[in-house]
Amino acid sequence: MAAPIAIHLEFGGGAELLFNGVKEHHVTLPSQSEPWDVKQLLVWIQRNLLKERPELFVQGDSVRPGILVLINDADWELMGELDYQLQDQDNIVFISTLHGG
Amino acid sequence: MCQMQRGECSCGHQSRRYILQGLSQNAHKKLRFLPGIVYIDEGGAVGQSVEERQRTVAELQAVFKATGFPFHMVPLEEVLDLPSSVVVMAPSPSEPPASAYKAAVDHFIQSDSSGCLTPQYQEQTLLPEVQESRTQVLQQLIGSAKTLTARQDLLNTLRQHLLVHTARTKGYSKLMLGDNCTRLAVKLLTSLSLGRGAQLAQDTGFSDSRYGDIILVRPMRDYSAKEIAYYNYMFNVTSVFIPSLDTKTTDKASIQRLTESFVTKLQADFPSTVSTIYRTSEKLQTACRSSCTADHPDRCLLCMCALDTAVENASAFQATLTSEQLSQSKSLGATRTEIPRQIRAPVEQCCSSGGGEDCGRAETGGDCCSSAKEPETIDLKSLLCYSCQLTIKDMASVEHLPQYILSEAQKRQRRYQMREEISEFLLDDGDEGD
């Protein structure tokens, strides 16, 4: 059984518009039998934090192309993208580089 | 003068860091200049409330003040008051002799080039109060275009006119735009879709000299959006988010939006997409045609690029026109589409607009326009390039266009008519003796 983990989320570049304009979120993910990974985190965000227009943030399993993801200040491509397993006190940043939010 | 790019507003800030590096005397660079920052507040066109606009402006002011450069906040509503000289190409300044360069650099270094703001200057750069009525006029103007594509195109044109005018009045010779590599790749494909193929080199190249005296440069065109976003994050560059016309719209809302979505999605799977498009755009050049003069009739009224509509009969443009005529003659009520492209000029406008310029008709013995009972109608189409024609066609009524555009259109139309009337008596360049 994995313990609940505390994660710090940040949204920038316009992505915060989809979250009521709030840029920083401190969240605690509930405990579950398997470790949390980024794919599950996205589902969790969509269910609990995303206020509107999910298609502007999530596309299929992953984030919409054009939204950059940083895990602990490193590009998520270096950390395994969706398969990266979250750890306590991780810092995940989503920056939108798109014109249309 | 650096323009703050709407959307991700830190792009201008990014270039500011490079400017500071370049300006420091330790850098052995040849380029030394005094930068200023300009921000065009488009909140009125996008539909933001007055409080939201003021909040954004206050945030930006704090950011600008921290840079130490002089800055100018201009509401887009001021585009309604521009003089018609904005859409006229000004002669480029003559090149000073090479020996003057060393003297100029010495003088520059001696004067205080760190750009400290005096309190008096700060007073002048605060955002002026915008009247509600002017915002409504602006919204009417933008709203008169039916599709989002045309609205964005129109907004870009107006913004560019206002930027050039601000640069001219404040005494700047160059305008730095914040377009990054990704945006330019999207812009290239969008321009092709909008029919701006002939103007691609100027729209996406590093320097753009269509206005003559003000050169538009794009120093950030080598950096992709991802690089800039990471840089801003790593170096804690402050950014302010400003919504634009297509924020939170669906993928197919406009051509610009669709192209952006296409390119970014393709880039996710094929990381060389943006750089390939960018490299292709670097190879584009404008061919100087043999009739390359600075005459007014050769330039588009709105985008100031050379007109691409005066081509020979076997061209793609003629094919487009022919099929348009054929499809119109078959449909009933075709005359309704003709009306929006002609405008009725107010009668009192006529002779006073040119500031002392005679109405052409008076000289030929006809009635002066101001005494005519019927107001003039102007066919805007002949004065525009192909893609600007499409934008205007999309507008329900061209009467909402700002006065400077309409008066310049009238002037060119009159000049053209005058030239037609006296064309027999003009000597062509090709005529020898006779």
Coordinates of C-alpha atoms in Angstrom, one line a residue:
Chain A
M1 CA 0.0 0.0 0.0
A2 CA 1.5 3.3 -1.0
A3 CA 1.1 6.2 1.4
P4 CA -0.7 9.4 0.2
I5 CA 1.7 11.7 -1.5
A6 CA 1.8 15.5 -1.5
I7 CA 2.4 17.1 -4.9
H8 CA 2.9 20.7 -5.8
L9 CA 1.3 21.6 -9.1
E10 CA 1.8 24.8 -11.1
F11 CA 0.1 26.0 -14.3
G12 CA 1.4 28.8 -16.5
G13 CA 1.3 30.3 -20.0
G14 CA -2.5 30.5 -20.0
A15 CA -3.2 27.0 -18.7
E16 CA -4.3 28.5 -15.4
L17 CA -7.4 29.8 -17.2
L18 CA -8.8 26.3 -17.1
F19 CA -8.3 26.1 -13.4
N20 CA -10.1 29.2 -12.3
G21 CA -7.0 31.3 -12.8
V22 CA -5.2 29.6 -9.9
K23 CA -1.6 29.0 -10.8
E24 CA -0.4 27.0 -7.8
H25 CA -2.0 24.0 -6.2
H26 CA -0.8 21.9 -3.3
V27 CA -2.6 18.6 -3.5
T28 CA -2.4 15.3 -1.7
L29 CA -3.0 12.2 -3.8
P30 CA -4.9 9.5 -1.9
S31 CA -3.1 6.3 -1.2
Q32 CA -3.6 3.3 -3.5
S33 CA -2.1 -0.1 -4.0
E34 CA 0.2 0.8 -7.0
P35 CA 2.5 3.8 -7.1
W36 CA 1.1 6.9 -8.7
D37 CA 2.4 7.8 -12.2
V38 CA 1.9 10.8 -14.3
K39 CA -0.8 9.2 -16.5
Q40 CA -2.9 8.6 -13.4
L41 CA -2.2 12.1 -12.2
L42 CA -3.6 13.5 -15.4
V43 CA -6.8 11.6 -14.9
W44 CA -6.9 12.8 -11.3
I45 CA -6.4 16.4 -12.4
Q46 CA -9.1 16.1 -15.0
R47 CA -11.6 14.7 -12.4
N48 CA -10.8 17.0 -9.5
L49 CA -9.1 20.2 -10.6
L50 CA -10.1 21.0 -14.2
K51 CA -13.0 23.4 -14.2
E52 CA -13.8 23.6 -17.9
R53 CA -12.9 22.5 -21.4
P54 CA -11.0 19.3 -20.7
E55 CA -10.1 19.0 -24.4
L56 CA -7.9 22.1 -24.0
F57 CA -5.7 20.4 -21.4
V58 CA -5.8 16.6 -22.0
Q59 CA -5.8 14.7 -25.2
G60 CA -6.3 11.0 -25.0
D61 CA -3.9 9.7 -22.4
S62 CA -1.5 12.6 -22.5
V63 CA -1.5 16.3 -22.3
R64 CA -2.5 18.3 -25.4
P65 CA 0.5 19.0 -27.7
G66 CA 1.8 22.4 -27.0
I67 CA 1.6 22.0 -23.2
L68 CA 5.1 21.5 -21.6
V69 CA 5.5 19.4 -18.5
L70 CA 8.3 19.9 -16.1
I71 CA 8.9 17.4 -13.4
N72 CA 11.2 18.8 -10.6
D73 CA 12.5 21.4 -13.1
A74 CA 13.4 18.9 -15.7
D75 CA 11.6 18.2 -19.0
W76 CA 9.3 15.2 -18.6
E77 CA 10.8 13.6 -21.7
L78 CA 13.9 13.0 -19.6
M79 CA 12.0 11.4 -16.8
G80 CA 9.9 9.0 -18.7
E81 CA 6.9 11.1 -19.6
L82 CA 3.7 9.4 -18.6
D83 CA 5.4 6.5 -16.9
Y84 CA 7.3 8.5 -14.4
Q85 CA 6.4 7.4 -10.9
L86 CA 5.5 10.3 -8.6
Q87 CA 7.2 10.8 -5.3
D88 CA 6.4 12.8 -2.2
Q89 CA 7.0 16.5 -2.6
D90 CA 7.4 16.4 -6.3
N91 CA 7.0 19.6 -8.2
I92 CA 5.0 19.3 -11.5
V93 CA 4.7 22.4 -13.8
F94 CA 2.4 22.6 -16.8
I95 CA 3.2 25.5 -19.2
S96 CA 1.1 26.2 -22.2
T97 CA 2.9 27.6 -25.2
L98 CA -0.2 27.8 -27.4
H99 CA -1.8 31.0 -28.6
G100 CA -5.3 29.8 -27.9
G101 CA -4.9 29.0 -24.2
Chain B
M1 CA 11.2 49.5 -29.7
C2 CA 10.2 46.1 -28.4
Q3 CA 6.6 45.0 -28.7
M4 CA 5.2 42.8 -26.0
Q5 CA 3.7 39.8 -27.6
R6 CA 0.2 39.0 -26.4
G7 CA -0.5 35.5 -25.3
E8 CA 2.7 34.7 -23.5
C9 CA 3.8 38.2 -22.5
S10 CA 7.3 37.2 -21.4
C11 CA 8.7 37.0 -24.8
G12 CA 9.4 40.6 -24.9
H13 CA 11.0 40.3 -21.5
Q14 CA 13.2 37.5 -22.8
S15 CA 14.5 39.7 -25.5
R16 CA 15.1 42.4 -22.9
R17 CA 17.7 40.2 -21.2
Y18 CA 19.5 39.8 -24.4
I19 CA 19.3 43.5 -25.0
L20 CA 20.9 44.2 -21.6
Q21 CA 23.7 41.8 -22.4
G22 CA 24.3 43.4 -25.7
L23 CA 24.2 46.9 -24.4
S24 CA 26.7 46.3 -21.6
Q25 CA 30.0 47.8 -22.5
N26 CA 31.9 44.6 -21.9
A27 CA 30.3 42.9 -24.8
H28 CA 32.3 43.6 -27.9
K29 CA 29.3 44.0 -30.2
K30 CA 28.8 46.4 -33.0
L31 CA 25.2 47.1 -32.3
R32 CA 24.4 49.7 -29.7
F33 CA 20.9 51.2 -29.4
L34 CA 18.4 52.7 -27.0
P35 CA 15.4 50.5 -26.6
G36 CA 11.9 51.3 -25.5
I37 CA 9.0 49.0 -24.8
V38 CA 5.5 49.4 -26.2
Y39 CA 2.4 47.5 -25.2
I40 CA -0.8 47.7 -27.2
D41 CA -3.8 47.1 -24.9
E42 CA -6.3 45.1 -27.0
G43 CA -8.7 44.4 -24.1
G44 CA -11.4 46.4 -25.8
A45 CA -11.3 44.3 -28.9
V46 CA -11.2 41.0 -27.0
G47 CA -14.1 41.8 -24.7
Q48 CA -12.3 42.4 -21.4
S49 CA -13.9 44.6 -18.8
V50 CA -12.4 47.9 -17.8
E51 CA -11.3 46.4 -14.5
E52 CA -9.6 43.5 -16.1
R53 CA -7.7 45.8 -18.5
Q54 CA -6.6 48.0 -15.7
R55 CA -5.4 45.1 -13.7
T56 CA -3.3 43.7 -16.6
V57 CA -1.9 47.2 -17.3
A58 CA -0.9 47.7 -13.7
E59 CA 0.8 44.3 -13.6
L60 CA 2.7 45.1 -16.8
Q61 CA 3.7 48.5 -15.7
A62 CA 5.4 47.0 -12.7
V63 CA 7.3 44.7 -14.9
F64 CA 8.3 47.4 -17.3
K65 CA 9.4 49.8 -14.6
A66 CA 11.7 47.1 -13.3
T67 CA 13.5 46.9 -16.7
G68 CA 14.5 50.6 -16.5
F69 CA 13.7 51.2 -20.2
P70 CA 11.2 53.9 -21.3
F71 CA 7.8 52.2 -22.0
H72 CA 4.6 53.2 -23.7
M73 CA 1.2 51.7 -23.0
V74 CA -1.2 52.4 -25.9
P75 CA -4.8 51.3 -26.0
L76 CA -5.9 49.9 -29.4
E77 CA -8.7 52.4 -29.5
E78 CA -6.1 55.0 -30.6
V79 CA -6.0 53.3 -33.9
L80 CA -9.3 55.1 -34.7
D81 CA -7.4 58.4 -34.6
L82 CA -4.4 57.6 -36.7
P83 CA -3.3 59.9 -39.6
S84 CA -3.5 58.5 -43.1
S85 CA 0.3 58.8 -43.3
V86 CA 0.4 55.5 -41.5
V87 CA -0.6 53.6 -44.7
V88 CA 1.8 55.6 -46.9
M89 CA 5.3 54.3 -47.3
A90 CA 7.8 56.8 -46.0
P91 CA 11.2 57.2 -47.6
S92 CA 13.9 55.3 -45.8
P93 CA 16.5 57.5 -44.1
S94 CA 19.7 58.0 -46.0
E95 CA 22.8 56.1 -44.9
P96 CA 25.3 58.2 -43.0
P97 CA 28.9 58.0 -44.1
A98 CA 31.0 55.3 -42.5
S99 CA 33.3 57.8 -40.6
A100 CA 30.3 59.0 -38.7
Y101 CA 29.9 55.6 -37.1
K102 CA 32.8 55.8 -34.7
A103 CA 31.8 59.3 -33.7
A104 CA 28.3 58.1 -33.0
V105 CA 29.4 55.2 -30.9
D106 CA 31.7 57.4 -28.8
H107 CA 28.9 59.8 -28.3
F108 CA 26.5 57.0 -27.3
I109 CA 28.9 55.5 -24.8
Q110 CA 29.5 58.9 -23.2
S111 CA 25.8 59.6 -22.7
D112 CA 24.0 57.7 -20.0
S113 CA 22.9 54.6 -21.9
S114 CA 21.6 52.7 -18.9
G115 CA 18.2 54.2 -19.5
C116 CA 17.2 55.6 -16.1
L117 CA 13.7 56.8 -16.1
T118 CA 13.1 60.3 -14.9
P119 CA 10.0 60.8 -12.8
Q120 CA 8.6 63.2 -15.4
Y121 CA 8.9 60.5 -18.1
Q122 CA 7.1 58.1 -15.9
E123 CA 4.1 60.4 -15.7
Q124 CA 3.8 60.5 -19.4
T125 CA 3.7 56.8 -20.0
L126 CA 0.7 55.9 -17.9
L127 CA -2.2 54.4 -19.8
P128 CA -4.6 57.1 -20.8
E129 CA -8.3 56.8 -19.9
V130 CA -10.2 55.1 -22.7
Q131 CA -13.8 56.3 -23.4
E132 CA -16.5 53.7 -23.4
S133 CA -17.8 55.0 -26.8
R134 CA -14.4 54.4 -28.5
T135 CA -14.3 50.9 -27.2
Q136 CA -17.7 50.3 -28.6
V137 CA -16.6 51.7 -32.0
L138 CA -13.6 49.4 -31.9
Q139 CA -15.8 46.4 -31.0
Q140 CA -18.2 47.3 -33.8
L141 CA -15.3 47.4 -36.2
I142 CA -14.0 44.0 -35.2
G143 CA -17.4 42.6 -35.0
S144 CA -18.3 43.6 -38.5
A145 CA -16.1 40.8 -39.7
K146 CA -18.1 37.6 -39.7
T147 CA -15.5 35.0 -39.3
L148 CA -12.9 34.7 -36.6
T149 CA -10.2 34.4 -39.3
A150 CA -11.0 37.8 -40.7
R151 CA -11.3 39.3 -37.3
Q152 CA -7.8 38.1 -36.3
D153 CA -6.4 39.3 -39.6
L154 CA -8.0 42.7 -39.2
L155 CA -6.8 43.0 -35.6
N156 CA -3.3 42.2 -36.7
T157 CA -3.4 44.9 -39.4
L158 CA -4.7 47.5 -37.0
R159 CA -2.2 46.6 -34.3
Q160 CA 0.6 46.8 -36.8
H161 CA -0.5 50.3 -38.0
L162 CA -0.7 51.5 -34.4
L163 CA 2.8 50.1 -33.6
V164 CA 4.3 51.8 -36.6
H165 CA 2.6 55.1 -35.8
T166 CA 3.8 54.9 -32.2
A167 CA 7.4 54.1 -33.3
R168 CA 7.3 57.1 -35.7
T169 CA 5.9 59.6 -33.2
K170 CA 8.2 58.5 -30.4
G171 CA 11.3 58.7 -32.7
Y172 CA 12.3 55.0 -33.0
S173 CA 13.7 53.7 -36.2
K174 CA 13.2 50.0 -35.6
L175 CA 10.4 47.9 -34.2
M176 CA 11.3 44.5 -32.6
L177 CA 8.6 42.0 -32.7
G178 CA 8.5 39.0 -30.4
D179 CA 7.6 36.2 -32.9
N180 CA 9.4 33.0 -32.0
C181 CA 10.2 30.1 -34.3
T182 CA 7.1 28.2 -33.6
R183 CA 4.8 31.2 -34.1
L184 CA 6.5 32.0 -37.3
A185 CA 6.1 28.5 -38.6
V186 CA 2.4 28.7 -37.8
K187 CA 2.3 32.1 -39.4
L188 CA 3.9 30.9 -42.6
L189 CA 1.3 28.1 -43.1
T190 CA -1.5 30.4 -42.1
S191 CA -0.4 33.0 -44.6
L192 CA -0.4 30.5 -47.3
S193 CA -3.9 29.5 -46.4
L194 CA -5.0 33.1 -46.3
G195 CA -3.6 33.9 -49.7
R196 CA -0.6 35.9 -48.6
G197 CA 1.9 33.8 -50.4
A198 CA 3.3 36.8 -52.2
Q199 CA 4.1 38.5 -48.9
L200 CA 5.6 35.5 -47.1
A201 CA 9.1 36.8 -47.2
Q202 CA 8.2 40.0 -45.5
D203 CA 5.7 38.5 -43.0
T204 CA 8.1 35.9 -41.7
G205 CA 11.6 37.1 -42.5
F206 CA 14.0 38.7 -40.1
S207 CA 13.6 42.2 -41.3
D208 CA 10.6 43.8 -42.9
S209 CA 11.0 47.2 -44.6
R210 CA 7.5 47.7 -46.1
Y211 CA 6.9 50.9 -44.2
G212 CA 10.1 52.5 -45.4
D213 CA 11.4 54.5 -42.4
I214 CA 10.5 51.9 -39.7
I215 CA 12.1 48.5 -40.0
L216 CA 10.3 45.6 -38.4
V217 CA 12.8 43.0 -37.0
R218 CA 12.1 39.7 -35.4
P219 CA 15.1 38.9 -33.3
M220 CA 13.5 36.0 -31.5
R221 CA 12.8 34.0 -34.6
D222 CA 15.5 31.5 -33.9
Y223 CA 14.1 30.3 -30.6
S224 CA 11.2 27.8 -30.4
A225 CA 8.4 28.3 -28.0
K226 CA 9.6 25.5 -25.8
E227 CA 13.0 27.0 -25.4
I228 CA 11.6 30.3 -24.4
A229 CA 9.1 28.8 -22.0
Y230 CA 11.9 26.8 -20.3
Y231 CA 14.2 29.8 -20.2
N232 CA 11.5 32.0 -18.6
Y233 CA 10.8 29.3 -16.0
M234 CA 14.4 28.6 -15.1
F235 CA 15.4 32.3 -14.9
N236 CA 12.2 33.4 -13.2
V237 CA 11.3 35.9 -15.9
T238 CA 8.0 37.4 -15.0
S239 CA 5.2 36.8 -17.4
V240 CA 1.7 38.1 -17.6
F241 CA -1.0 36.2 -19.5
I242 CA -3.3 38.2 -21.7
P243 CA -6.2 36.6 -23.5
S244 CA -6.5 37.1 -27.2
L245 CA -9.4 36.6 -29.7
D246 CA -8.9 32.9 -30.0
T247 CA -8.3 32.0 -26.4
K248 CA -10.2 28.9 -25.4
T249 CA -11.8 28.5 -28.8
T250 CA -12.1 25.1 -30.5
D251 CA -9.6 23.8 -32.9
K252 CA -11.5 24.8 -36.0
A253 CA -12.6 28.2 -34.9
S254 CA -10.3 30.0 -37.3
I255 CA -7.6 29.2 -39.9
Q256 CA -4.9 30.6 -37.5
R257 CA -6.1 28.4 -34.7
L258 CA -6.4 25.3 -36.9
T259 CA -2.9 25.8 -38.3
E260 CA -1.5 26.2 -34.8
S261 CA -3.1 23.0 -33.7
F262 CA -1.9 21.2 -36.7
V263 CA 1.7 22.3 -36.4
T264 CA 1.9 21.6 -32.6
K265 CA 0.4 18.2 -33.0
L266 CA 2.7 17.3 -35.8
Q267 CA 5.6 18.6 -33.8
A268 CA 4.8 16.2 -31.0
D269 CA 5.4 13.2 -33.2
F270 CA 8.0 14.7 -35.6
P271 CA 10.2 17.1 -33.7
S272 CA 11.8 18.5 -36.8
T273 CA 8.6 20.0 -38.1
V274 CA 8.9 23.5 -36.8
S275 CA 12.6 23.8 -37.7
T276 CA 12.0 22.5 -41.2
I277 CA 9.3 25.0 -41.8
Y278 CA 11.5 27.7 -40.4
R279 CA 14.4 26.8 -42.6
T280 CA 12.1 26.9 -45.6
S281 CA 11.0 30.4 -44.7
E282 CA 14.6 31.5 -44.5
K283 CA 15.0 30.8 -48.2
L284 CA 12.2 33.0 -49.2
Q285 CA 13.0 36.3 -50.8
T286 CA 10.9 39.0 -52.4
A287 CA 11.6 39.3 -56.1
C288 CA 11.8 43.0 -57.1
R289 CA 9.6 43.5 -60.0
S290 CA 10.6 45.8 -62.9
S291 CA 7.9 48.2 -61.9
C292 CA 9.2 48.4 -58.4
T293 CA 8.5 52.0 -57.4
A294 CA 7.3 53.7 -54.3
D295 CA 4.1 54.8 -56.0
H296 CA 0.9 54.5 -54.0
P297 CA -1.1 52.4 -56.4
D298 CA 1.5 49.6 -56.2
R299 CA 1.0 49.0 -52.4
C300 CA -1.8 47.4 -50.6
L301 CA -3.8 49.9 -48.6
L302 CA -4.0 47.7 -45.5
C303 CA -0.9 45.5 -45.3
M304 CA 1.5 47.8 -47.2
C305 CA 3.0 45.1 -49.2
A306 CA 3.4 45.2 -53.0
L307 CA 0.1 44.4 -54.7
D308 CA 0.0 40.9 -56.1
T309 CA -3.1 41.5 -58.2
A310 CA -1.6 43.1 -61.3
V311 CA -0.6 39.9 -63.1
E312 CA -0.9 38.5 -66.5
N313 CA -3.9 36.6 -67.8
A314 CA -2.6 33.1 -67.4
S315 CA -2.0 33.3 -63.7
A316 CA -3.6 31.5 -60.8
F317 CA -5.1 34.8 -59.6
Q318 CA -7.0 35.3 -62.8
A319 CA -8.3 31.8 -62.6
T320 CA -9.6 32.6 -59.1
L321 CA -11.3 35.7 -60.4
T322 CA -12.8 33.9 -63.3
S323 CA -14.3 31.1 -61.3
E324 CA -15.7 33.7 -58.8
Q325 CA -17.4 35.6 -61.6
L326 CA -18.8 32.4 -63.0
S327 CA -20.3 31.3 -59.7
Q328 CA -21.7 34.7 -59.0
S329 CA -23.5 35.1 -62.4
K330 CA -25.3 31.9 -61.8
S331 CA -26.7 32.7 -58.4
L332 CA -29.6 35.1 -58.0
G333 CA -29.2 38.2 -56.0
A334 CA -25.5 38.4 -56.8
T335 CA -25.6 42.2 -56.7
R336 CA -25.8 42.1 -52.9
T337 CA -22.2 40.9 -52.6
E338 CA -21.0 44.0 -54.5
I339 CA -22.4 46.5 -52.0
P340 CA -20.1 46.0 -49.0
R341 CA -17.0 46.6 -51.1
Q342 CA -18.0 50.0 -52.0
I343 CA -18.4 52.7 -49.5
R344 CA -20.3 56.0 -49.5
A345 CA -18.0 58.8 -48.5
P346 CA -19.6 61.5 -46.4
V347 CA -19.9 64.6 -48.6
E348 CA -18.1 67.0 -46.4
Q349 CA -15.1 64.7 -46.3
C350 CA -14.1 65.3 -49.8
C351 CA -12.0 68.4 -50.4
S352 CA -10.9 69.0 -46.8
S353 CA -9.3 65.6 -46.2
G354 CA -6.2 66.1 -48.3
G355 CA -5.3 69.3 -46.5
G356 CA -5.2 71.6 -49.4
E357 CA -5.2 69.0 -52.2
D358 CA -7.5 69.9 -55.0
C359 CA -10.3 67.7 -55.9
G360 CA -9.3 66.2 -59.2
R361 CA -12.6 66.9 -60.9
A362 CA -12.5 70.7 -60.4
E363 CA -9.5 70.8 -62.7
T364 CA -11.1 69.0 -65.5
G365 CA -14.1 71.3 -65.4
G366 CA -16.5 68.9 -63.8
D367 CA -18.3 69.6 -60.6
C368 CA -16.3 69.6 -57.4
C369 CA -17.2 66.6 -55.3
S370 CA -18.3 68.6 -52.4
S371 CA -21.0 70.2 -54.4
A372 CA -22.1 66.9 -55.9
K373 CA -25.5 65.7 -54.7
E374 CA -24.4 62.1 -54.8
P375 CA -21.6 61.0 -52.5
E376 CA -18.6 59.2 -54.0
T377 CA -18.4 55.5 -53.8
I378 CA -15.0 53.9 -53.5
D379 CA -14.1 50.4 -54.7
L380 CA -11.7 49.2 -52.0
K381 CA -11.0 46.0 -53.8
S382 CA -8.7 47.6 -56.4
L383 CA -6.5 49.0 -53.7
L384 CA -5.9 45.8 -51.8
C385 CA -3.8 42.7 -52.2
Y386 CA -5.6 39.4 -52.5
S387 CA -5.8 38.4 -48.9
C388 CA -6.8 41.8 -47.7
Q389 CA -9.6 41.7 -50.3
L390 CA -10.8 38.4 -48.7
T391 CA -10.8 40.0 -45.2
I392 CA -12.7 43.0 -46.5
K393 CA -15.2 40.8 -48.3
D394 CA -15.9 39.1 -45.0
M395 CA -16.9 42.3 -43.4
A396 CA -20.6 43.2 -43.3
S397 CA -19.8 46.8 -43.9
V398 CA -16.6 48.7 -44.5
E399 CA -18.0 51.9 -43.1
H400 CA -16.7 50.9 -39.7
L401 CA -13.2 51.0 -40.9
P402 CA -11.2 53.8 -39.2
Q403 CA -11.2 57.2 -41.0
Y404 CA -7.5 57.1 -41.9
I405 CA -8.1 54.0 -44.1
L406 CA -11.1 55.4 -45.8
S407 CA -9.6 58.8 -46.5
E408 CA -6.4 57.3 -47.9
A409 CA -8.6 55.0 -50.1
Q410 CA -10.5 58.0 -51.4
K411 CA -7.3 59.9 -52.1
R412 CA -5.8 57.0 -54.1
Q413 CA -9.0 56.4 -56.0
R414 CA -9.1 60.1 -57.0
R415 CA -5.4 60.0 -58.0
Y416 CA -6.1 56.9 -60.1
Q417 CA -9.0 58.5 -61.8
M418 CA -7.0 61.6 -62.5
R419 CA -4.2 59.6 -63.9
E420 CA -6.7 57.7 -66.1
E421 CA -8.1 61.0 -67.4
I422 CA -4.7 62.5 -68.3
S423 CA -3.1 59.2 -69.3
E424 CA -3.0 60.1 -73.0
F425 CA -0.8 63.1 -72.2
L426 CA 1.7 61.4 -70.0
L427 CA 5.0 60.3 -71.4
D428 CA 5.8 56.7 -70.6
D429 CA 9.3 55.8 -69.5
G430 CA 9.5 53.6 -72.6
D431 CA 8.8 56.4 -75.1
E432 CA 11.9 57.7 -76.8
G433 CA 11.5 61.1 -78.6
D434 CA 8.4 61.1 -80.8

